[in-house]
Coordinates of C-alpha atoms and ligand atoms in Angstrom, one line a residue:
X1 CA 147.7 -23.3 234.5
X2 CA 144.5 -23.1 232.4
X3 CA 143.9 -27.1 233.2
X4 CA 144.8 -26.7 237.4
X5 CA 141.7 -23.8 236.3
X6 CA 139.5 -26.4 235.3
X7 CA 140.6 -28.7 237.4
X8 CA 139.9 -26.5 241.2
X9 CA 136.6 -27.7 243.3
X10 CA 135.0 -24.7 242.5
X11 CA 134.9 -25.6 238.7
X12 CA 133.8 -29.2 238.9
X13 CA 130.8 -28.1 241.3
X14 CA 129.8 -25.5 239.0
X15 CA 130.3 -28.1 235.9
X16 CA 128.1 -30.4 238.0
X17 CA 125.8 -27.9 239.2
X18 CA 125.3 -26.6 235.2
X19 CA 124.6 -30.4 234.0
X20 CA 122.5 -31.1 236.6
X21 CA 119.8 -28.1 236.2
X22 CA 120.5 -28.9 232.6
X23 CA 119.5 -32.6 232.7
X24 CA 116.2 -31.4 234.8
X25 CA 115.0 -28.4 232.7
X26 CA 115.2 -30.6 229.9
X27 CA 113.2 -33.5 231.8
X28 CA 110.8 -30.7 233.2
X29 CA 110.1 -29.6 229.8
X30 CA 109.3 -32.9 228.2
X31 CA 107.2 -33.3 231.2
X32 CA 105.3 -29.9 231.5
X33 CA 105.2 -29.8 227.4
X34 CA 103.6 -33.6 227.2
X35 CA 100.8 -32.8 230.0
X36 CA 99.8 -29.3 228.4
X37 CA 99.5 -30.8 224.6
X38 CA 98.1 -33.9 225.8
X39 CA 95.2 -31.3 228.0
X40 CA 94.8 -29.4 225.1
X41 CA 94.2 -31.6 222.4
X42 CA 91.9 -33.1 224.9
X43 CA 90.0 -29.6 224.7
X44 CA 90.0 -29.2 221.2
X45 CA 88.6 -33.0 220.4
X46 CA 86.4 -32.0 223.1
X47 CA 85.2 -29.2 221.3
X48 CA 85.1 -31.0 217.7
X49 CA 82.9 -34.1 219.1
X50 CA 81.1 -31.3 220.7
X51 CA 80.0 -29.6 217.3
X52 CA 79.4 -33.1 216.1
X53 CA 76.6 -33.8 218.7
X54 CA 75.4 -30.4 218.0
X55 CA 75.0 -30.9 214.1
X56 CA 73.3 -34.1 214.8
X57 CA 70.9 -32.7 217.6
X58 CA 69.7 -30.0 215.0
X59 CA 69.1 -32.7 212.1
X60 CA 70.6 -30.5 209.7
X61 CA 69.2 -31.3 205.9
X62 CA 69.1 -28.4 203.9
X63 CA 70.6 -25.4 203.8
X64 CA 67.6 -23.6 206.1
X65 CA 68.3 -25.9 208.6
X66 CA 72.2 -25.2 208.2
X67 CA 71.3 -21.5 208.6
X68 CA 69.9 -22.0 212.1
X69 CA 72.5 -24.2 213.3
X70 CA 74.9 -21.7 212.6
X71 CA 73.3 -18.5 214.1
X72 CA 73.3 -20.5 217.2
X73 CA 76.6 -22.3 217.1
X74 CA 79.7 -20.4 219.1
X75 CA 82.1 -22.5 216.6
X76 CA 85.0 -19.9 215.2
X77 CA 84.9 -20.2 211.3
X78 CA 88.6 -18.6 211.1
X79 CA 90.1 -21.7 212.5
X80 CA 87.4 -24.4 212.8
X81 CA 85.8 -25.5 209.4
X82 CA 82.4 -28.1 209.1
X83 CA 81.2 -29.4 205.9
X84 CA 77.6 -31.9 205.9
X85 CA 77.2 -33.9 203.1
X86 CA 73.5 -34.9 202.7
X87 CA 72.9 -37.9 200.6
X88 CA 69.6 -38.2 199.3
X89 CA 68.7 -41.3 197.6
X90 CA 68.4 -41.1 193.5
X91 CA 69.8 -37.3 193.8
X92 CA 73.3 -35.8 193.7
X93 CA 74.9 -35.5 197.2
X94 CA 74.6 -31.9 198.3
X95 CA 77.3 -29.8 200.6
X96 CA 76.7 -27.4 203.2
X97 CA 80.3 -25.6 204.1
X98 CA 80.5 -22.8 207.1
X99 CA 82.9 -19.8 205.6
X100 CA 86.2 -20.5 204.9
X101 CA 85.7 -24.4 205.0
X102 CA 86.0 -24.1 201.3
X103 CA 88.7 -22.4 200.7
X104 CA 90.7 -25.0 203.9
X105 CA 89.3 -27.7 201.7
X106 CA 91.0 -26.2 198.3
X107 CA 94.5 -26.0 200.5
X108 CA 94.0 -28.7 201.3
X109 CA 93.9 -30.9 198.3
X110 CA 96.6 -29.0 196.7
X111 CA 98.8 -29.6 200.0
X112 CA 100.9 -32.6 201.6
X113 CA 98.7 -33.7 204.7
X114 CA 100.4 -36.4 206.9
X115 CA 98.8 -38.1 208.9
X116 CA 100.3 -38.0 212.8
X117 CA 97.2 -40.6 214.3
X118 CA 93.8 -41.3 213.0
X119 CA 92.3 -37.7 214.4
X120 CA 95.6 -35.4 214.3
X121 CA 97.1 -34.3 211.0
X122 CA 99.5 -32.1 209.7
X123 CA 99.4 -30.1 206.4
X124 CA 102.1 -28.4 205.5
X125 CA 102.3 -24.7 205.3
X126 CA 99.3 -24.4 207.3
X127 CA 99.9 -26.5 210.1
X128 CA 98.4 -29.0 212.4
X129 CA 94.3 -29.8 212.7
X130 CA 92.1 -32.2 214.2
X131 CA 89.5 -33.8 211.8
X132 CA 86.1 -35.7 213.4
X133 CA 83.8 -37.5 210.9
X134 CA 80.4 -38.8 211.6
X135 CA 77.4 -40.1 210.3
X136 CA 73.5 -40.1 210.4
X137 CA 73.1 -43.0 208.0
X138 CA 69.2 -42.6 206.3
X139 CA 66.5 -45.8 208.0
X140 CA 64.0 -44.9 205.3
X141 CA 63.7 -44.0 201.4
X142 CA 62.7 -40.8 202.4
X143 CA 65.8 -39.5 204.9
X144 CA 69.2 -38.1 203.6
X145 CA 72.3 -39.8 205.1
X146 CA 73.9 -37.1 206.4
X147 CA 78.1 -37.1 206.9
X148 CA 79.6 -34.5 209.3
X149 CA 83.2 -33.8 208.8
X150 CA 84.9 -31.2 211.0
X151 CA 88.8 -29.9 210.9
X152 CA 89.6 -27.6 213.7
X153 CA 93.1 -25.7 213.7
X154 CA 95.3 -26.5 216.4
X155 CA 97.5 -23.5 215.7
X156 CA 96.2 -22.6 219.4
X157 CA 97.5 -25.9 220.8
X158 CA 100.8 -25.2 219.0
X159 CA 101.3 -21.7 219.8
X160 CA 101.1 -22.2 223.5
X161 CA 103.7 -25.3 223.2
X162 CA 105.8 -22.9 221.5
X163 CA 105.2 -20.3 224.1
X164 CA 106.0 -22.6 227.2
X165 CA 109.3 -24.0 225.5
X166 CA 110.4 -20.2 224.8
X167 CA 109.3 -19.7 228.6
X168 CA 111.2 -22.9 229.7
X169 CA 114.2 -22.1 227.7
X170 CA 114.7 -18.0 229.2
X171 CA 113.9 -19.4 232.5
X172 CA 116.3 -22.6 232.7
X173 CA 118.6 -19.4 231.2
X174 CA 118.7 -17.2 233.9
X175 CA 118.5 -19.9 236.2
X176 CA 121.7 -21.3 234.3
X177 CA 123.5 -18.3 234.4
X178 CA 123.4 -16.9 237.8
X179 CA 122.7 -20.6 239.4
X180 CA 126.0 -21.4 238.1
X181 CA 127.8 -18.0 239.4
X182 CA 126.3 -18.2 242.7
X183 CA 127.8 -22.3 243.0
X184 CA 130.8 -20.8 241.9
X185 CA 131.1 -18.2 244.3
X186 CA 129.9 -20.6 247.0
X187 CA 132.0 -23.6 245.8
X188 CA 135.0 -20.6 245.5
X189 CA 134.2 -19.5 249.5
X190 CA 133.7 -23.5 250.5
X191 CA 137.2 -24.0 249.2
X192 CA 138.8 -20.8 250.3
X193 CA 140.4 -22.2 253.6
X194 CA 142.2 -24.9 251.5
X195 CA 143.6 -22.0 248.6
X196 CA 144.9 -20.0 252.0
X197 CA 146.4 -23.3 253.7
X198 CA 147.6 -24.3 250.4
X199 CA 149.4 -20.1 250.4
X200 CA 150.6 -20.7 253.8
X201 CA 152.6 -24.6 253.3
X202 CA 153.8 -23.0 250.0
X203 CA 155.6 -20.1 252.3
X204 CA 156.9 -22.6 254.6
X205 CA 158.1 -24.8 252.3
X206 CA 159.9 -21.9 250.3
X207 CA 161.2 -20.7 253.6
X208 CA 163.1 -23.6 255.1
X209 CA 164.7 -21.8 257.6
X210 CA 162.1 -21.4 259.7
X211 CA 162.7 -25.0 260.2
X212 CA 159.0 -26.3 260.0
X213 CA 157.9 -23.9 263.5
X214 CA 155.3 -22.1 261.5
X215 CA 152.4 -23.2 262.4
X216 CA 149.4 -22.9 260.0
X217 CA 146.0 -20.5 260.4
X218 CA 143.2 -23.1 261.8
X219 CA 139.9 -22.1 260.0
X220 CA 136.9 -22.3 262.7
X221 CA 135.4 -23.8 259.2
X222 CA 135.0 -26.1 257.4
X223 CA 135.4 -28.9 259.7
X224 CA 137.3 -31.1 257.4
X225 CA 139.3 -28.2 256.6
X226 CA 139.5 -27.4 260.2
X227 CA 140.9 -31.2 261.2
X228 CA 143.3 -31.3 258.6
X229 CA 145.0 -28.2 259.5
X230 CA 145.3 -29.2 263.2
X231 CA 146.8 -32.7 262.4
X232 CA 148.7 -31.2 259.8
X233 CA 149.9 -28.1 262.4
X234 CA 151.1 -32.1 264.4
X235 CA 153.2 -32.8 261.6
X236 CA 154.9 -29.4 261.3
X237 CA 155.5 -29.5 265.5
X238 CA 156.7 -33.1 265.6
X239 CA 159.0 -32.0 262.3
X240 CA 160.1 -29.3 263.9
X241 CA 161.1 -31.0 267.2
X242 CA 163.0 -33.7 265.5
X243 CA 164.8 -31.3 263.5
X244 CA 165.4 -29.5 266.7
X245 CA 166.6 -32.3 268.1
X246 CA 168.5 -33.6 264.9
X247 CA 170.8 -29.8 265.3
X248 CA 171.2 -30.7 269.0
X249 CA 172.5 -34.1 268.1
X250 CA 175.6 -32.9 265.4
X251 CA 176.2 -29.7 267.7
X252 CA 176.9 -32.7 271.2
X253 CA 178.7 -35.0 268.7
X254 CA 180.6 -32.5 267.2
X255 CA 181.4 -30.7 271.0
X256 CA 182.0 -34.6 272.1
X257 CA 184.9 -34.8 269.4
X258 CA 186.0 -31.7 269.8
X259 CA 187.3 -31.7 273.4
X260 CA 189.7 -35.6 273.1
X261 CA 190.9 -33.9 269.2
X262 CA 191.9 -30.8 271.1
X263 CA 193.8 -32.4 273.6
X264 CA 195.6 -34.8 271.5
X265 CA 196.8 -31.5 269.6
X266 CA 197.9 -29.9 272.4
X267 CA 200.1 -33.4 273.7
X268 CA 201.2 -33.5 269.9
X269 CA 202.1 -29.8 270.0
X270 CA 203.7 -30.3 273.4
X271 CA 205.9 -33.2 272.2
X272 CA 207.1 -31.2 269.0
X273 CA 208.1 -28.2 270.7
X274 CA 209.8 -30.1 273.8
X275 CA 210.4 -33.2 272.5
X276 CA 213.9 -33.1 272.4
X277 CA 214.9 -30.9 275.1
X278 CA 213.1 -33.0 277.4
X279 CA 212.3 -36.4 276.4
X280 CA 210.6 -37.5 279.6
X281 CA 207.4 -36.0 278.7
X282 CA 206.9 -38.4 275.8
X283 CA 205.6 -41.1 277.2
X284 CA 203.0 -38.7 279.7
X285 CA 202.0 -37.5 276.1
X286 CA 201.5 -41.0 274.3
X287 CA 199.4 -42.1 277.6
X288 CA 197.3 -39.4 277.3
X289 CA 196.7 -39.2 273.2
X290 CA 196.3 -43.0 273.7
X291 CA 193.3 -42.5 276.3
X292 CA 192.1 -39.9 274.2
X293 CA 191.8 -41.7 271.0
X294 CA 190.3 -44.5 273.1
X295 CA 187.7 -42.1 274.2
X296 CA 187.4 -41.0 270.6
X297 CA 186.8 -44.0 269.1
X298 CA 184.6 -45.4 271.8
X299 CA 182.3 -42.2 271.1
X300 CA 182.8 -42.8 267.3
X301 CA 181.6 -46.3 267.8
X302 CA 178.6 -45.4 269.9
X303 CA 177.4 -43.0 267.3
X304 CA 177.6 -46.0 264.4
X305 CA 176.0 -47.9 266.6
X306 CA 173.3 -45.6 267.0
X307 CA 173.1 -44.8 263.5
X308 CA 172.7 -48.5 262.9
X309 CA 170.0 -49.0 265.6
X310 CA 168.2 -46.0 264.3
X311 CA 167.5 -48.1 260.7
X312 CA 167.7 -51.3 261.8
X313 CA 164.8 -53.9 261.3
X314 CA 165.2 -56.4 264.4
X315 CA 165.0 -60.0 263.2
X316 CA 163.3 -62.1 266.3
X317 CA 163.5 -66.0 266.9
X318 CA 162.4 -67.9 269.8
X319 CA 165.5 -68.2 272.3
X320 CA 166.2 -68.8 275.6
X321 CA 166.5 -65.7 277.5
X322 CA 167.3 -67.5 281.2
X323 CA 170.6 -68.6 279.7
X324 CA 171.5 -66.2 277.6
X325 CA 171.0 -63.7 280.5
X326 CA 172.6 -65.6 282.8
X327 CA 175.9 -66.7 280.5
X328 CA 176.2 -62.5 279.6
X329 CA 175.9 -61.6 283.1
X330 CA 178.7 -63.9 284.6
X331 CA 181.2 -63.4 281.7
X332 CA 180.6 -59.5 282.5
X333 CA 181.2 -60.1 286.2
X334 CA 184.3 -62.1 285.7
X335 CA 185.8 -59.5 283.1
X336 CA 184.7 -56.8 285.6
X337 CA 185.4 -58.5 288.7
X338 CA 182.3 -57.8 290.1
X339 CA 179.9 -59.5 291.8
X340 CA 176.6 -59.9 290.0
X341 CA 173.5 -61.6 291.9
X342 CA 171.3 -63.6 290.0
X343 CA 168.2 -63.5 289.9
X344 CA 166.9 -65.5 286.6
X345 CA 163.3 -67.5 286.6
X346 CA 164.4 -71.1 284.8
X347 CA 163.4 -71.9 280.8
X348 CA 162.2 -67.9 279.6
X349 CA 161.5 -68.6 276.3
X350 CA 160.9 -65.6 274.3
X351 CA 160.6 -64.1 270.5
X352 CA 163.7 -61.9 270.7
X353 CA 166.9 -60.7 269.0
X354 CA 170.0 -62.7 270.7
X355 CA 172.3 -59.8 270.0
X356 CA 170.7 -56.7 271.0
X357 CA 169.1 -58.5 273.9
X358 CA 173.6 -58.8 274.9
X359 CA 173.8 -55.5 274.1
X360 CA 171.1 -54.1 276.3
X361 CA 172.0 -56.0 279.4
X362 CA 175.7 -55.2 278.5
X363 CA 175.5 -51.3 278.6
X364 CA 173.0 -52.0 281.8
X365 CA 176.0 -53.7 283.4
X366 CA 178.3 -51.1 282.6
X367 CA 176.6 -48.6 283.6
X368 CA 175.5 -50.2 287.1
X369 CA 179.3 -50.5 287.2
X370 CA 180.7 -47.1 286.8
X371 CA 177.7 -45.3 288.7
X372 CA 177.9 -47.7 291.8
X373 CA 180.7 -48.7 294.3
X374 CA 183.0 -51.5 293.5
X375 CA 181.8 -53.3 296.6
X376 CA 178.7 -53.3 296.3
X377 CA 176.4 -55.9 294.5
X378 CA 175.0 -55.4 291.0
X379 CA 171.7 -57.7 291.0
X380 CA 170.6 -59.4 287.3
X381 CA 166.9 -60.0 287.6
X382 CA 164.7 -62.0 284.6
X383 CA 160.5 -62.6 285.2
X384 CA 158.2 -63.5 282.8
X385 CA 154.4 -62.7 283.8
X386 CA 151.8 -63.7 281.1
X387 CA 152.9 -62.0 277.7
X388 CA 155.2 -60.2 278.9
X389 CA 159.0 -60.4 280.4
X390 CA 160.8 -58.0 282.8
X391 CA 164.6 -58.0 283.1
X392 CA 166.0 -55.6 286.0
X393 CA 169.5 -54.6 286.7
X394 CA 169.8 -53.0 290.4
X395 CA 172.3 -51.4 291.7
X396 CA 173.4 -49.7 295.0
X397 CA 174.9 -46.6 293.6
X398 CA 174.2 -43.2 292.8
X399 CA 170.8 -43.3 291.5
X400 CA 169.4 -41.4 289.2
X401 CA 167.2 -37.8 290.7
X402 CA 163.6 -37.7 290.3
X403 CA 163.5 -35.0 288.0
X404 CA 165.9 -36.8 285.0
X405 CA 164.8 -39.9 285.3
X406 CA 163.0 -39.4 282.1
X407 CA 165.7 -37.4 280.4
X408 CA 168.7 -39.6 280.5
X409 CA 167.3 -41.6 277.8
X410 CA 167.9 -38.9 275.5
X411 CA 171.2 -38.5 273.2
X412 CA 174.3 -37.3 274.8
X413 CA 172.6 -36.6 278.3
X414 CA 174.5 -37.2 281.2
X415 CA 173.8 -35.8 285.0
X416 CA 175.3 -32.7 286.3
X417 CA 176.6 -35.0 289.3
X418 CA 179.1 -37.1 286.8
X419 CA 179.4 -35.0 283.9
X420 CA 183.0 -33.9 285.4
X421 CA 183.7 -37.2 287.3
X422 CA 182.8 -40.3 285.4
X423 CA 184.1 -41.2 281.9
X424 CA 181.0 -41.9 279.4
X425 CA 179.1 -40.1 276.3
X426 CA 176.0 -40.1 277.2
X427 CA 175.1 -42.2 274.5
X428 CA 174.2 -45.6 275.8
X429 CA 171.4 -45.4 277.4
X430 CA 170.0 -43.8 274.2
X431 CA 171.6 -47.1 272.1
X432 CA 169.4 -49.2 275.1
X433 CA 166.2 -47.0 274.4
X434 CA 166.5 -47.2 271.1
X435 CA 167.0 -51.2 270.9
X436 CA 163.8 -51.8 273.5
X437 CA 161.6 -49.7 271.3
X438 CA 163.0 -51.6 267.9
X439 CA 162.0 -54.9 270.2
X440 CA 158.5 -53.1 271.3
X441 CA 159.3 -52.9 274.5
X442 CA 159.7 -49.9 277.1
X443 CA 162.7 -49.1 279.8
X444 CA 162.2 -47.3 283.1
X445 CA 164.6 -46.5 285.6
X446 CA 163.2 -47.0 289.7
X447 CA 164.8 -46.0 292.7
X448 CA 166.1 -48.8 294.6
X449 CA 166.3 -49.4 298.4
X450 CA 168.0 -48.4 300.5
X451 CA 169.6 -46.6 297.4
X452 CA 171.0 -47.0 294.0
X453 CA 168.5 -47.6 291.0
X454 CA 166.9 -50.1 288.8
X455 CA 166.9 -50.3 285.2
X456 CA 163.5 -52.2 284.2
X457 CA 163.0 -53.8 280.6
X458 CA 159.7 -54.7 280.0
X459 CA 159.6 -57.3 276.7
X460 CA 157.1 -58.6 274.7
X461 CA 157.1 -62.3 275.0
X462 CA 156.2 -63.0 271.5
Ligands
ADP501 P1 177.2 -42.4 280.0 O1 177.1 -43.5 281.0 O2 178.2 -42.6 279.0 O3 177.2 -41.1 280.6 P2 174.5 -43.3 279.4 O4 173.6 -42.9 278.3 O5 174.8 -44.7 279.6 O6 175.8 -42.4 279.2 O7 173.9 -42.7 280.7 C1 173.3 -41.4 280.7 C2 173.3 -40.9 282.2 O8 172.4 -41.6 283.0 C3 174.6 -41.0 282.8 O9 175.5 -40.0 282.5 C4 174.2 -41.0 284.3 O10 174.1 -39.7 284.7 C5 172.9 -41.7 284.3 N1 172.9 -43.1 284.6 C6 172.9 -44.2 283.8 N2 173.0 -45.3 284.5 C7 173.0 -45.0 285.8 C8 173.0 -45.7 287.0 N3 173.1 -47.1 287.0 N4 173.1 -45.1 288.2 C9 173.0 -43.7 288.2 N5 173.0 -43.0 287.1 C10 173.0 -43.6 285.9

């Protein structure tokens, strides 16, 4: 549970979201932290060469002179601290401090200074300064050589860094903390269609009776969201009408079998209870359970063969389809007795399955044949045109209406006009359809003139 938690949209946007402002407030501060200190010890070197020229400008060479400097000189004493060293020829070098340059000076020595470049040092417990030496060296006997040295505290430069990384730090904070609840909320809305569709296919599936019609919400947005659901709404609709038509198929066979089982009770019952008073109806009985069984297992073995057409993988070779037409056609119209017109273009080569291309033309025949007058002429017809074939089977029969010339394709479909009159199942036309679409191919069924209809295979040559 706790790792599905971690693991939603909403929580890896907001992880990435809360690295990402992490990784830039750090790169912001360096940046913003490394132009200030580099601007302000700018300023403050500035400022020490600045009381260096100063010094020299004023010749400073005893203490009167030092005096006069310093009533004019802005320089802070608390945190900037000058000592001259005059050097007079044959006497002892003499030292001018400003206030409190003595006392630095005695820290100083006693303290640890290191030394960060040549200017900038750090002394520890007092903190980082910036020293500037320079020199008026004496030209004649009678001028001192005069050495200023000047440490300026950059407690100033420090205390701001400080400041702007305490700044940085609440800002980057705040920005942390409610950046990363707003993404969350965001990322949480974004991916609130997908939790709700994600609800709704959890209801379904718990609910299988519904049988897949539930259909789910279609958010206006997000798009992605929004295509998904409508192809996934597809699925559920085309799941739902095969499972519709999956029902309809068990309750036909089931009514198919019911009907020939039913009778050959009845003739068994019949035989049973008047059997031996009157033995003459035993062989009416046999003929008819015989005929029905017939029927039975003729529907049993149309379903198998369904079943088997339904998962089977058609292996194709090149054969030749004018002959094996033409041999299938005769042998049918000899066991039929019925005359069959030929109609077969010479040396059809094609990439097809021998057997089911038998089998189609077969149930073709056969049905030409019960739905047509036994005088009239069944025609076989076989055309190739460019990459694809045609094969025909025309009859003069009953034809098949305008308005189920699509449906009779379908399993266990039969016309009103012979449901009652003709013996069949209604399931070999749906063998045929089945077989033509396992080959790639596509049947229709035409009218034909001046009646009857045509069955039209259209193949694939390769
Ligand atoms: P069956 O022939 O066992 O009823 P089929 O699946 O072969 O089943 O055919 C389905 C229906 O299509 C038939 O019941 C019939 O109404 C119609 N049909 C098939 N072939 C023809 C045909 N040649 N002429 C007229 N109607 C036909």
């Amino acid at each position: 549970m706790k790792k599905t938690l971690f693991n939603t949209s909403a929580a890896r946007i907001t992880r990435v979201y809360a690295l990402l402002l992490m990784g830039i407030t750090v790169i912001l501060s360096c940046v913003i932290m490394s132009v200030v200190g580099l601007k302000q010890f700018q300023v403050q070197r500035q400022q020490a060469l600045g009381i260096v020229r100063g010094l020299k400008r004023s010749f400073i060479a005893n203490q009167n002179d030092w005096y006069w400097w310093r009533m004019g000189s802005w320089a802070d004493t608390k945190s900037t601290f000058i000592r001259i060293s005059v050097d007079k020829s044959g006497k002892a070098n003499r030292y001018l401090y400003s206030p409190n340059a003595k006392a630095f000076l005695a820290t100083k020595s006693r303290g640890t200074v290191h030394r960060l470049t040549h200017n900038i040092h750090y002394l520890e417990n007092t903190g980082l300064y910036y020293h500037v030496r320079a020199s008026d060296v004496s030209t004649s006997a009678k001028d001192p050589t005069v050495r200023y040295d000047v440490w300026m505290k950059l407690n100033g430069v420090t205390n701001l860094l400080w400041l702007l990384i305490r700044l940085i730090l609440l800002i980057s904070l705040a920005f942390l903390l409610l950046g990363t609840w707003f993404i969350y909320l965001l990322a949480r809305k974004l991916n609130q269609p997908l939790v709700e569709l994600t609800g709704t296919t959890k209801t379904i599936n718990a609910d299988i009776s519904e049988n897949y019609q539930r259909q789910l919400p279609v958010p206006a947005s997000p798009q992605e969201v929004h295509d998904l659901t409508v192809e996934f709404n597809l699925l559920l609709h085309s799941l739902s009408e095969q499972e519709q038509a999956d029902r309809r198929f068990v309750a036909n066979a089931s009514h198919e079998l019911k009907t020939p089982i039913a009778t050959i009770r009845g003739y068994v019952s019949m035989v049973n209870r008047r059997g031996d008073a009157h033995p003459e109806v035993i062989p009416t009985a046999l003929a008819f359970i015989d005929k029905e069984s017939e029927r039975m297992q003729r529907l049993v073995e149309s379903l198998l063969t369904l079943s088997r057409a339904n998962q089977l993988e058609l292996t194709t070779s090149a054969v030749d389809l004018s002959t094996i037409i033409t041999d299938t056609a005769i042998s049918y119209g000899e066991s039929m007795g019925r005359e069959i017109q030929l109609e077969v273009q010479h040396h059809v080569i094609a990439q097809a399955n021998q057997d089911s291309v038998e089998q189609v033309l077969t149930s073709l025949l056969n049905n030409a044949q019960k739905y047509s007058p036994a005088d009239t002429p069944i025609t076989v017809k076989l055309a190739a045109v460019g990459k694809t074939l045609t094969l025909a089977v025309a009859d003069q029969g009953i034809g098949v209406p305008d308005a189920e010339k699509d449906v009779i394709f379908g399993r266990f479909y039969r016309t009103s006009s012979v449901r009652n009159t003709v013996a069949g199942n209604g399931l070999g036309l749906a063998i045929v359809h089945q077989l033509v679409t396992l080959s790639h191919g596509q049947i229709v069924v035409k009218d034909n003139q001046p009646q009857g209809s045509i069955f039209e295979v259209i193949l694939p040559r390769q």
